[in-house]
Coordinates of N, CA and C and ligand atoms in Angstrom, one line a residue:
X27 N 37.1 -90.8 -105.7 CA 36.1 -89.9 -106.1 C 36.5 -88.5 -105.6
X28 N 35.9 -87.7 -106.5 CA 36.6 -86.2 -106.0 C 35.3 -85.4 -106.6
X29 N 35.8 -83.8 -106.0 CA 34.5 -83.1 -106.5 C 35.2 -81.9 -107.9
X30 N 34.9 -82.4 -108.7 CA 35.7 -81.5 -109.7 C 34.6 -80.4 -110.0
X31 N 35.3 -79.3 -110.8 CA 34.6 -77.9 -111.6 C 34.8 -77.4 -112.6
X32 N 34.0 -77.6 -113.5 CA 34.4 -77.8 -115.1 C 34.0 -76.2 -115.4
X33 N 34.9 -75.2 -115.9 CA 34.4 -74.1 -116.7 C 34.4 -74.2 -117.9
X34 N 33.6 -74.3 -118.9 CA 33.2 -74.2 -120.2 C 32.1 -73.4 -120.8
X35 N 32.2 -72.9 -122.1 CA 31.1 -72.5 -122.5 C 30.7 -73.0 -124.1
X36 N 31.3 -73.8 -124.1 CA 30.8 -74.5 -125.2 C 29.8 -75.8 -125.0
X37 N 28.5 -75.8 -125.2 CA 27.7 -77.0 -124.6 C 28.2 -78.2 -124.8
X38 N 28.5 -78.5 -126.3 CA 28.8 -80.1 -126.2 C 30.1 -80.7 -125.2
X39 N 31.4 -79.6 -125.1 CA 32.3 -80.3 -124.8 C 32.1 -80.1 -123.1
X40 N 31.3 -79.2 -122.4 CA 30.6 -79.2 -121.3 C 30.1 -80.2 -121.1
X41 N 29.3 -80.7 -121.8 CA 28.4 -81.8 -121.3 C 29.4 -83.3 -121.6
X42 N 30.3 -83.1 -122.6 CA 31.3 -84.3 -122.6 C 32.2 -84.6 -121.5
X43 N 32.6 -83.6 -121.0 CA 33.4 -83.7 -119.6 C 32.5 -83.9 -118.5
X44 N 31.6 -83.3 -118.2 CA 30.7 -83.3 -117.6 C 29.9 -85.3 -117.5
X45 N 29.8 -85.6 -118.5 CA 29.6 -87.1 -118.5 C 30.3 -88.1 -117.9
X46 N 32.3 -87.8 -118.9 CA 33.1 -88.7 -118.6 C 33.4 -88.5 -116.9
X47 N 33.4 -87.2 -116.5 CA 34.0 -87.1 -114.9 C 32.7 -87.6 -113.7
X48 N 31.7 -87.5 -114.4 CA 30.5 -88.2 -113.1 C 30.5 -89.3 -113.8
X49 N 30.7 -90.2 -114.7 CA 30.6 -91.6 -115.1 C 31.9 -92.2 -113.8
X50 N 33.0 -91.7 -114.4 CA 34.0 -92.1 -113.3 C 33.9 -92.0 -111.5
X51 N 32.6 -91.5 -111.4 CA 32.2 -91.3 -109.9 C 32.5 -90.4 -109.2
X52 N 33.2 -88.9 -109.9 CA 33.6 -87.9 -109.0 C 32.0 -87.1 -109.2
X53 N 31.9 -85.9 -108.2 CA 30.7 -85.2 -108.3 C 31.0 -83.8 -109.0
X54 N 30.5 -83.3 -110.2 CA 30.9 -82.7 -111.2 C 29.8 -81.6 -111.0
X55 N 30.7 -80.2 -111.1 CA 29.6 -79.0 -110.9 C 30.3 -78.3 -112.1
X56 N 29.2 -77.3 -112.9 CA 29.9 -76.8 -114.4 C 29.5 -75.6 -114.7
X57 N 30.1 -74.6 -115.1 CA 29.7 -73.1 -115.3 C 30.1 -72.7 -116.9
X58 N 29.2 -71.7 -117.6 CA 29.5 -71.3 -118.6 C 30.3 -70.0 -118.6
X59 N 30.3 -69.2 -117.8 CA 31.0 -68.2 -117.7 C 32.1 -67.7 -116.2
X60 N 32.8 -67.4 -116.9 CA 33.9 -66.8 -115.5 C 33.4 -67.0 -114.2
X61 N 32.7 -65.5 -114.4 CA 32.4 -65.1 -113.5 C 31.5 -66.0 -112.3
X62 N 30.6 -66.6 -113.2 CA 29.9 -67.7 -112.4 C 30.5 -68.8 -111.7
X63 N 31.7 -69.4 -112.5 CA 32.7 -70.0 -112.0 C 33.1 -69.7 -111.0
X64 N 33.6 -68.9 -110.8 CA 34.8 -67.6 -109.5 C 33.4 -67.9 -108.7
X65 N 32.3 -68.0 -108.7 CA 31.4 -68.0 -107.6 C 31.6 -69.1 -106.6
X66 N 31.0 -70.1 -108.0 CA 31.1 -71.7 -107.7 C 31.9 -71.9 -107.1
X67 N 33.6 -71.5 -107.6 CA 34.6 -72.2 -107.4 C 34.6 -71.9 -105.4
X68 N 34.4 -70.6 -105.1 CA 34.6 -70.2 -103.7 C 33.4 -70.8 -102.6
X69 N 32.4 -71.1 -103.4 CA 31.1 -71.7 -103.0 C 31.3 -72.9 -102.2
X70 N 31.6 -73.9 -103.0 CA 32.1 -75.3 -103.4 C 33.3 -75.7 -102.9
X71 N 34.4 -75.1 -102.6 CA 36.0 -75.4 -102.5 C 35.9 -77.0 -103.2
X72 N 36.2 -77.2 -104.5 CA 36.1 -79.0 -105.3 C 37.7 -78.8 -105.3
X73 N 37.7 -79.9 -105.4 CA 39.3 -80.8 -105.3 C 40.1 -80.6 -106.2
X74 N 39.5 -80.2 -107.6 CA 40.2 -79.9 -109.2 C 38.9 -79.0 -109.6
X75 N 40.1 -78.0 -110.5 CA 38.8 -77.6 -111.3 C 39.6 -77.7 -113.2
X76 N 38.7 -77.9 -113.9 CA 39.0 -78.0 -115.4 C 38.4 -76.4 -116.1
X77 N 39.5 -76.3 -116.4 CA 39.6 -74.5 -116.9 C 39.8 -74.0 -118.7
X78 N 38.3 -74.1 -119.2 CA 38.4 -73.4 -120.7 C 39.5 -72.2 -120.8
X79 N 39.8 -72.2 -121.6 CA 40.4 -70.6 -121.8 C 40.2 -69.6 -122.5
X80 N 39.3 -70.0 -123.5 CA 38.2 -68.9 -124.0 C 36.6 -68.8 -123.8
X81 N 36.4 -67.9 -122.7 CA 35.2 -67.7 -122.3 C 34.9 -66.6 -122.6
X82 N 33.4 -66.4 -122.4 CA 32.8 -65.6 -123.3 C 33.0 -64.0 -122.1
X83 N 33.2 -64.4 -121.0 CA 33.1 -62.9 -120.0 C 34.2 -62.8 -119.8
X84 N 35.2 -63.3 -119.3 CA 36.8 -62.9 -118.6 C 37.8 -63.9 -119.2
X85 N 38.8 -63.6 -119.2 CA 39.6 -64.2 -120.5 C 40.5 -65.4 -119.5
X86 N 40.3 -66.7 -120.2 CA 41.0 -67.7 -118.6 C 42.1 -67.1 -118.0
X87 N 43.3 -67.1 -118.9 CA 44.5 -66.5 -117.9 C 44.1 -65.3 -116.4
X88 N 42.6 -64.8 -117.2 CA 42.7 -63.4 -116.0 C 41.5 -64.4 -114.8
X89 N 41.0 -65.5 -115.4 CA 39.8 -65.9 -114.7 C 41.0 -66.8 -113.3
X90 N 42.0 -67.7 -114.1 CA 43.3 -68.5 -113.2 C 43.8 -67.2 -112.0
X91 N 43.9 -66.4 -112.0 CA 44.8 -64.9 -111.7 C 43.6 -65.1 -110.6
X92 N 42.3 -64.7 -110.5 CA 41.1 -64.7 -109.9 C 41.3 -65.6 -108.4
X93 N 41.2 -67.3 -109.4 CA 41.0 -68.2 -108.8 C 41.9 -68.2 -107.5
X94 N 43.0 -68.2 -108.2 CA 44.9 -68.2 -107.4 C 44.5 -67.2 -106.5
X95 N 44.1 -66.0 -106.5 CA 43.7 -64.9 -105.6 C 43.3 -65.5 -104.4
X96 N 41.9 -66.3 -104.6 CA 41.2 -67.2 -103.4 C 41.7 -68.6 -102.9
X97 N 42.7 -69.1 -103.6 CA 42.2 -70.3 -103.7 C 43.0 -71.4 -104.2
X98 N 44.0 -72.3 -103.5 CA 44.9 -72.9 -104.0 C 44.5 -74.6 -105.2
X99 N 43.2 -74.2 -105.6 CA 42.5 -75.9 -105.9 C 43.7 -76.0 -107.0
X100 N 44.0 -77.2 -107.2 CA 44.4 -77.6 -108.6 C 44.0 -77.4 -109.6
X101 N 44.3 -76.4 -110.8 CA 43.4 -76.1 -112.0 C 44.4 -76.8 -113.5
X102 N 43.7 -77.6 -114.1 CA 43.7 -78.1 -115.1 C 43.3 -76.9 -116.4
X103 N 44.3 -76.5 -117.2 CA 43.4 -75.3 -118.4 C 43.2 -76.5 -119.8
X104 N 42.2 -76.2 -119.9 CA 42.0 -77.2 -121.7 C 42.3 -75.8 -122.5
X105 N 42.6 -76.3 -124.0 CA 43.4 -75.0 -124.6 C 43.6 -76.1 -125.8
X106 N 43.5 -75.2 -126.9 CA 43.8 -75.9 -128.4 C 45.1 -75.9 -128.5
X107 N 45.6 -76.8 -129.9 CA 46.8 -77.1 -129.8 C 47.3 -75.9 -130.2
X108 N 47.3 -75.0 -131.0 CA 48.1 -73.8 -131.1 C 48.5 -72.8 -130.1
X109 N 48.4 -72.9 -128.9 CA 48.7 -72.3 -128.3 C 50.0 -72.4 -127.3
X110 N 50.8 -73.2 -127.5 CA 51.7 -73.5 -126.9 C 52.8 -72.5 -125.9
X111 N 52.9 -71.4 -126.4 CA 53.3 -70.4 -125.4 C 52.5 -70.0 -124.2
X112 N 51.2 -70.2 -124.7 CA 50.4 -69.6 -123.6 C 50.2 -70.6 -122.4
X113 N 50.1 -72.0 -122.6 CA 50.2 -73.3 -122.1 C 51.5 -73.1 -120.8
X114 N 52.6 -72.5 -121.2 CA 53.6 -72.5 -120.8 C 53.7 -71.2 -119.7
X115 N 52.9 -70.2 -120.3 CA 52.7 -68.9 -119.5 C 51.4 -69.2 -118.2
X116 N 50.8 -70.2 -118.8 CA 49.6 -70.1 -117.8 C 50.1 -71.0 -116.8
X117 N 50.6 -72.5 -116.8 CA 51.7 -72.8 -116.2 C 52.5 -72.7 -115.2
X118 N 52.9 -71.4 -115.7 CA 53.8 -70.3 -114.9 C 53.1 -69.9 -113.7
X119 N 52.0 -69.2 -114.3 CA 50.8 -68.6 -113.5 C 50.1 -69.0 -112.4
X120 N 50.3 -70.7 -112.4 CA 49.5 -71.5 -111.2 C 48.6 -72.6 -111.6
X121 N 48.8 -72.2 -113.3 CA 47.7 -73.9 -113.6 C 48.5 -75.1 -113.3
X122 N 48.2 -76.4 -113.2 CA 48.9 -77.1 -112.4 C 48.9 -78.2 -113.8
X123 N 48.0 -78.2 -114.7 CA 48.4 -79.3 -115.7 C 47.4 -78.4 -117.4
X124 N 47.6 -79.2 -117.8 CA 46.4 -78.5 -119.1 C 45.9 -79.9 -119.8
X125 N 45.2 -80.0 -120.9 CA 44.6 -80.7 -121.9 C 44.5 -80.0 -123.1
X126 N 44.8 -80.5 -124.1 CA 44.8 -80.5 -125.3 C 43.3 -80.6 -125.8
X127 N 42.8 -80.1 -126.7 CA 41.4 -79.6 -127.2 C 41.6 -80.4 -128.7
X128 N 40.6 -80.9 -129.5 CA 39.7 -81.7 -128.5 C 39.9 -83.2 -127.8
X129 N 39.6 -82.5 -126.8 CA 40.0 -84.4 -125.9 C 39.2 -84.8 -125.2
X130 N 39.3 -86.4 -125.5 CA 38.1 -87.1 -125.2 C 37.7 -87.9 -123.6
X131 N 36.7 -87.9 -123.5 CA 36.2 -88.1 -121.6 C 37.2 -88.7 -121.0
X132 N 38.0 -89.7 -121.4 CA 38.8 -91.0 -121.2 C 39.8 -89.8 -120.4
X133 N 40.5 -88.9 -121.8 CA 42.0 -88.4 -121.4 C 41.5 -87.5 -120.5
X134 N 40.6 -86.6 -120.7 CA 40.1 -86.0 -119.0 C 40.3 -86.1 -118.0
X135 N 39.4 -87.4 -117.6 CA 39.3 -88.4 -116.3 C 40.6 -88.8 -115.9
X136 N 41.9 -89.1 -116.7 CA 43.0 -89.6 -117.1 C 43.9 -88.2 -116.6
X137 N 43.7 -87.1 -116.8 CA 44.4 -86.0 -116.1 C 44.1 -85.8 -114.9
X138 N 42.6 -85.0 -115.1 CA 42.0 -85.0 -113.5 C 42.9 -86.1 -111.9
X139 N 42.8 -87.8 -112.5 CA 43.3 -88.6 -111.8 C 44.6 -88.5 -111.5
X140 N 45.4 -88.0 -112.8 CA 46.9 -88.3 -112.6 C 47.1 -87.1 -111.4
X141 N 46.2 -85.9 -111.6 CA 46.7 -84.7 -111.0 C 45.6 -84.9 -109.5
X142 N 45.3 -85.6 -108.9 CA 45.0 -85.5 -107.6 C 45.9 -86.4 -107.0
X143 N 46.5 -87.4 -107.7 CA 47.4 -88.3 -107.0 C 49.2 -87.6 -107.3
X144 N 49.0 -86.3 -107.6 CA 50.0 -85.9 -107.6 C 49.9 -84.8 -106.2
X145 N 49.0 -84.5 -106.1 CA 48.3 -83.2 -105.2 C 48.1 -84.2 -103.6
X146 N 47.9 -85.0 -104.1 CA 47.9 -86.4 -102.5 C 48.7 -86.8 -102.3
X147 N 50.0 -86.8 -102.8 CA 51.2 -87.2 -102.2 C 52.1 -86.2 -101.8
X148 N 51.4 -84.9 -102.6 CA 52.2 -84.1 -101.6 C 51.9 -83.6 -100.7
X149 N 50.6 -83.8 -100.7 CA 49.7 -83.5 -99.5 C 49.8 -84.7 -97.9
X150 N 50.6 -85.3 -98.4 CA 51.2 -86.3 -97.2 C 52.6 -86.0 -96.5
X151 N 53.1 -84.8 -97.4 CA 54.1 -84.8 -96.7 C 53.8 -82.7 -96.6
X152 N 52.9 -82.7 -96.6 CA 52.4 -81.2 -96.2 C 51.7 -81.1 -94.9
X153 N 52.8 -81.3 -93.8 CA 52.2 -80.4 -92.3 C 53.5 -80.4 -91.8
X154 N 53.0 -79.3 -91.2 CA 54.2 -78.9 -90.3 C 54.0 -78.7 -89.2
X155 N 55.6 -79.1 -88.2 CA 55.5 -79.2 -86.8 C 56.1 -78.6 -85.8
X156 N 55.6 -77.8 -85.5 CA 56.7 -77.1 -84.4 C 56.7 -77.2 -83.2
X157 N 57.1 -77.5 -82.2 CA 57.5 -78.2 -81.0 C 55.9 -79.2 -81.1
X158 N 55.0 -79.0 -79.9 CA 53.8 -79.9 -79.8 C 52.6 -79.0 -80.7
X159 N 52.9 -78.5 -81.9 CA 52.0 -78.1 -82.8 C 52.2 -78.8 -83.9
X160 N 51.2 -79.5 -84.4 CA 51.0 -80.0 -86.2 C 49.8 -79.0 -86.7
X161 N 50.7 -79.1 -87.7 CA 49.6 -77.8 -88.6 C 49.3 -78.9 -89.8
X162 N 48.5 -79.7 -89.9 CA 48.5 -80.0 -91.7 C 47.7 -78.9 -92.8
X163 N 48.1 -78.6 -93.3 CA 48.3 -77.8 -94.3 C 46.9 -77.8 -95.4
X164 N 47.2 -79.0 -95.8 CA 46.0 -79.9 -96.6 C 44.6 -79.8 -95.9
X165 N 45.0 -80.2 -94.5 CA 43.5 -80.9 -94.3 C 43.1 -79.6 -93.0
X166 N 43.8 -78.8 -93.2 CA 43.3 -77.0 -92.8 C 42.8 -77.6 -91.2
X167 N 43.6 -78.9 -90.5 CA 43.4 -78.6 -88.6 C 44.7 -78.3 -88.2
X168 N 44.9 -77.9 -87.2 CA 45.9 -77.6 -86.4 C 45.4 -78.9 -84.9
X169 N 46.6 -79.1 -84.7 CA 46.8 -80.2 -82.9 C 47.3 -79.5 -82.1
X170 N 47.5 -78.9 -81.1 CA 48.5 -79.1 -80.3 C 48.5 -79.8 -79.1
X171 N 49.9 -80.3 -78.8 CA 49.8 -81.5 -78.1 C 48.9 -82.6 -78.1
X172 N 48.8 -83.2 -79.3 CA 47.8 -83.8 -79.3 C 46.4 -83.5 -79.6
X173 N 45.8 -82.4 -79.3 CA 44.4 -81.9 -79.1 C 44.4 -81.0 -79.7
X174 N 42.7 -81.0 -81.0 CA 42.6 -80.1 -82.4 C 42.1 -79.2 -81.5
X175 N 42.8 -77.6 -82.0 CA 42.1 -76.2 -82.0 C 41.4 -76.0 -83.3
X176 N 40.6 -75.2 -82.6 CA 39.4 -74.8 -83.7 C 39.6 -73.5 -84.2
X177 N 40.1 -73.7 -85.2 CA 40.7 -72.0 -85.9 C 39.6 -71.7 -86.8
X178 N 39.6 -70.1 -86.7 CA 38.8 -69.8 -88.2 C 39.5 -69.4 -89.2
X179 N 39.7 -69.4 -90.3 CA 40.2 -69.2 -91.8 C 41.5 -68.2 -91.3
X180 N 41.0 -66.9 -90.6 CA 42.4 -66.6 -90.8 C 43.4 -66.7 -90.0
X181 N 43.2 -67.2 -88.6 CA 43.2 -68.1 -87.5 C 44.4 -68.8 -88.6
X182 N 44.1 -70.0 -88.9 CA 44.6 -70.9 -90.0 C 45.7 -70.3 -90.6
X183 N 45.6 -69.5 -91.9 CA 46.4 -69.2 -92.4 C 47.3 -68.0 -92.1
X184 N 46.8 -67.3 -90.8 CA 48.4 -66.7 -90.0 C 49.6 -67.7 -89.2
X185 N 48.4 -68.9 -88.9 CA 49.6 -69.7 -87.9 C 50.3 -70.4 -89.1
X186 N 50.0 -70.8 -90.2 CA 50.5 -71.6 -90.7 C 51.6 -70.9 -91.8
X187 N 51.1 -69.4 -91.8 CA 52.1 -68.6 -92.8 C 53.6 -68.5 -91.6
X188 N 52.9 -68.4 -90.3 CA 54.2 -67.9 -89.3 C 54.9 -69.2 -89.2
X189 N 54.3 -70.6 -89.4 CA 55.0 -71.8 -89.4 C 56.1 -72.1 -90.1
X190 N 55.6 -71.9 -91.4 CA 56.4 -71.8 -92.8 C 57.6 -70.9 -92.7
X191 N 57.6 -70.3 -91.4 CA 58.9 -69.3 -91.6 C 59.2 -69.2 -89.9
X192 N 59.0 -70.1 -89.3 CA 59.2 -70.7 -87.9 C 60.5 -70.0 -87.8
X193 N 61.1 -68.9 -86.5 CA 62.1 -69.0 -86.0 C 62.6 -67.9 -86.8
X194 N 62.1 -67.1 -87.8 CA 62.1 -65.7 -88.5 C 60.7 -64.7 -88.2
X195 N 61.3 -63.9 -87.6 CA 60.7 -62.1 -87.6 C 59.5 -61.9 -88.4
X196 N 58.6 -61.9 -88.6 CA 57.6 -61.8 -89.6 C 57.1 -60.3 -89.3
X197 N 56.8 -59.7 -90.6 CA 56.4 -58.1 -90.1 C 55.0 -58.0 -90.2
X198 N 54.4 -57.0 -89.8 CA 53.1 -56.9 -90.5 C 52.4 -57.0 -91.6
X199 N 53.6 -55.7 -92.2 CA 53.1 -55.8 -93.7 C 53.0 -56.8 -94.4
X200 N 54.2 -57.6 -93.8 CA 54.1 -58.9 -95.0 C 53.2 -59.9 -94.9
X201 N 52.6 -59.8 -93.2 CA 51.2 -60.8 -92.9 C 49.9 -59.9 -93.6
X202 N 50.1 -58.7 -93.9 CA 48.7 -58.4 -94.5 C 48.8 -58.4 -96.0
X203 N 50.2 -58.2 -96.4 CA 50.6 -58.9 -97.7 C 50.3 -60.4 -98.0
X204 N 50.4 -61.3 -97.3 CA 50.4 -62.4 -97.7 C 49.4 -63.4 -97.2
X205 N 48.6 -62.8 -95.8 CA 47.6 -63.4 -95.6 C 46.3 -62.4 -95.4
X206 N 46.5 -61.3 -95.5 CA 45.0 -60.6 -95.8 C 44.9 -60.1 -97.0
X207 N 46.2 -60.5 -97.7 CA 46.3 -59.8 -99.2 C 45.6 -58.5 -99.6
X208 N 46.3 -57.6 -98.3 CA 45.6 -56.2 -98.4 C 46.8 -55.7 -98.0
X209 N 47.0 -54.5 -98.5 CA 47.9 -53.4 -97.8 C 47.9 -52.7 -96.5
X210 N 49.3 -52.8 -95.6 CA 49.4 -52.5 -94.8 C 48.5 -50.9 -94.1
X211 N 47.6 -51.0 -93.4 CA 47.3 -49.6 -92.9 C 47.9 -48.6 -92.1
X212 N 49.2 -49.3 -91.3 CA 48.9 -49.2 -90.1 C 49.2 -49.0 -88.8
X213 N 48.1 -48.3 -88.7 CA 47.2 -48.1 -87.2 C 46.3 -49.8 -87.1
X214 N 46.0 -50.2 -88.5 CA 45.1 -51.4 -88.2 C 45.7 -52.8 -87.0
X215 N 44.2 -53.0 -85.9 CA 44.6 -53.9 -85.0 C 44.1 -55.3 -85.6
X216 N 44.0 -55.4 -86.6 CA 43.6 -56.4 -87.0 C 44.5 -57.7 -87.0
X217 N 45.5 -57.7 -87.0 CA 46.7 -58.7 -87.0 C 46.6 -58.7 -85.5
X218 N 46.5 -57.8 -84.4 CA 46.5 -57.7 -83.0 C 45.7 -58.6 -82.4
X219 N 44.7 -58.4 -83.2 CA 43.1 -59.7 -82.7 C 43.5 -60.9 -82.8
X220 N 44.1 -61.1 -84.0 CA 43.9 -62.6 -84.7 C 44.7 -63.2 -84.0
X221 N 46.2 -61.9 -83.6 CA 47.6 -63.0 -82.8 C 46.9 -63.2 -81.3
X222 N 46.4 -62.5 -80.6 CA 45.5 -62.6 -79.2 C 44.5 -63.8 -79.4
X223 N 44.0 -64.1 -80.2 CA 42.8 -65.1 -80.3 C 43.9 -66.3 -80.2
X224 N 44.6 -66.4 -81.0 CA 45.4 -67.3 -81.7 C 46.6 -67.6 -80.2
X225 N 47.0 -67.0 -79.4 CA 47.7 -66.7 -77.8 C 46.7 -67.7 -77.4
X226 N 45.2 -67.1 -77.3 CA 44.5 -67.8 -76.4 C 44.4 -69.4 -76.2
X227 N 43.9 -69.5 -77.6 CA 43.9 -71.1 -78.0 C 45.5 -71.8 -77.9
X228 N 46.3 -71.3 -78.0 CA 47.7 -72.6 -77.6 C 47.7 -72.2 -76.0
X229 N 47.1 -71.2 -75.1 CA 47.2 -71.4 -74.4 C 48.5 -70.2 -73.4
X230 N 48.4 -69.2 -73.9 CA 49.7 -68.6 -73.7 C 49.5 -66.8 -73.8
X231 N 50.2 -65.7 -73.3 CA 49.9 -64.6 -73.4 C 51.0 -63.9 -74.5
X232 N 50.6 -62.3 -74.5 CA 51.5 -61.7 -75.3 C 52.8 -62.0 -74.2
X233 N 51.9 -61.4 -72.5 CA 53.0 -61.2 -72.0 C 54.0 -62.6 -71.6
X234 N 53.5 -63.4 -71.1 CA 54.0 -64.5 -71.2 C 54.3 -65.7 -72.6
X235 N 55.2 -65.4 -73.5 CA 54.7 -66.3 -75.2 C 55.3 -67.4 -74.6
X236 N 54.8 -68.7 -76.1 CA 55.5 -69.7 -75.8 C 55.7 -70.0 -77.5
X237 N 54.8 -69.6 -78.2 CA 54.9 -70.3 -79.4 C 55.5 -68.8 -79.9
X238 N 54.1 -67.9 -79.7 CA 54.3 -66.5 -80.4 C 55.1 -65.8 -79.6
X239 N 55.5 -65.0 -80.8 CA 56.6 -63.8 -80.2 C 56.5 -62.6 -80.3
X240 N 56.3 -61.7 -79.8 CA 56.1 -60.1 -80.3 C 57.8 -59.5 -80.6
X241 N 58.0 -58.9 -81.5 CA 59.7 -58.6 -81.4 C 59.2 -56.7 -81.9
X242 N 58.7 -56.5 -80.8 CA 58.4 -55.1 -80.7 C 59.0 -54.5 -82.0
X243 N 58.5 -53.1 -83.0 CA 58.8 -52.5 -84.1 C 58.9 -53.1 -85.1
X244 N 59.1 -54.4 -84.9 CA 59.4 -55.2 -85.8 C 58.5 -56.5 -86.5
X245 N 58.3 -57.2 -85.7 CA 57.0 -58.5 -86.0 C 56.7 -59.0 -84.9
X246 N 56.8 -60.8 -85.6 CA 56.0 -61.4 -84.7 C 56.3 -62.7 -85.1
X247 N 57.6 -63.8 -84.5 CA 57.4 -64.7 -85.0 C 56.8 -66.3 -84.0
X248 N 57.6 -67.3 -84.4 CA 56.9 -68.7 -84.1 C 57.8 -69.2 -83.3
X249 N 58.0 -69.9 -82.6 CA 59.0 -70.4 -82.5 C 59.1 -72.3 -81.4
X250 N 59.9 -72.5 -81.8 CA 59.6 -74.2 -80.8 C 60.1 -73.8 -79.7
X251 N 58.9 -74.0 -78.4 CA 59.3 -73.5 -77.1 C 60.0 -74.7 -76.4
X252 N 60.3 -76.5 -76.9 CA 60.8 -76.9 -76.1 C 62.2 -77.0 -76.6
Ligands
LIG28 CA1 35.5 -71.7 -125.1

């Protein structure tokens, strides 16, 4: 069972997905427009979401672009058969599978499934470990030595961006590039706080590091202290 998110705006095939995916026992939430979607979707964080591509307020490819912005869920795009370039562009973009229009509750349920057990296996081999730190990735805790820290969101995804590149220099810009997804200011201490909170909880100072590293002018990396 899983919690899917159906964007449509056409009622019947709304309510046809919407049938076959809670008959099969997942818990199904459904929006008729984009934007309402983009709400849901950040509301809710569901496990899959199923993505029309012609909506009546924002156009799918720009609604996927949105999603991807916040949010790594697995997105399924439904899409008629003539569109086969676009299939391949959206794809590209971050959708993770599509459906063919019109298709029936069966082959839905039949995607949706194939594509969480594709997203669960890789999600078994998604954490990472650096000396007595596990990060799982998937299931958003961090251990060390044994024993879960309690991160907040961006807590999370600075240690796990610095993991990902364990034992390399990380600069600012590219942490507010890639995990504040804002442009560098800076004078901003905001990376300053998060690396000090984030010091505190393993347990360790700027001045004395063990995990983190300050490499003055330059960044800030990770590294295995044993
Ligand atoms: Ca439509």
């Amino acid at each position: 069972m899983a919690s899917v998110f159906v964007v449509e705006d056409d009622l019947q095939i709304r309510e046809l997905a919407v049938r076959a995916l809670a008959d099969a026992g997942h818990v199904v939430r459904a929006e008729a427009t984009a934007m309402a979607a983009l709400q849901g979707i950040v509301d809710t964080a569901p496990d899959v979401v199923v993505m029309d591509l012609g909506l009546p307020d924002v156009d799918g490819s720009d609604l996927l672009r949105m999603v991807r912005a916040v949010s790594d869920v697995p997105v399924i795009i439904a899409t008629a058969r003539d569109e086969e370039a676009e299939i391949v562009r959206l794809l590209d973009a971050g959708a993770d599978e599509y459906v063919v229009k019109p298709y029936s509750g069966a082959e839905l349920e039949a995607r949706v499934r194939a594509l969480l057990r594709r997203v669960d296996a890789k999600g078994a081999a998604r954490t990472v470990t650096v000396g007595g730190l596990r990060i799982d990735l998937r299931g958003r805790t961090v251990e060390l030595d044994g024993e879960t820290l309690q991160c907040n969101r961006k807590e999370f995804d600075l240690l796990a961006y610095l993991a990902a590149h364990v034992g390399t220099v990380v600069t600012r810009e590219e942490l507010f590039a890639e995990v504040w997804r804002e442009p560098y200011g800076g004078a901003d201490k905001t990376i300053d706080v998060h690396l000090s909170w984030l010091r505190r909880k393993l347990g360790e100072t700027a001045a004395e590091p063990r995990y983190i590293h300050t490499v003055r002018g330059v960044g800030v990396k990770l590294v295995d202290p044993s």
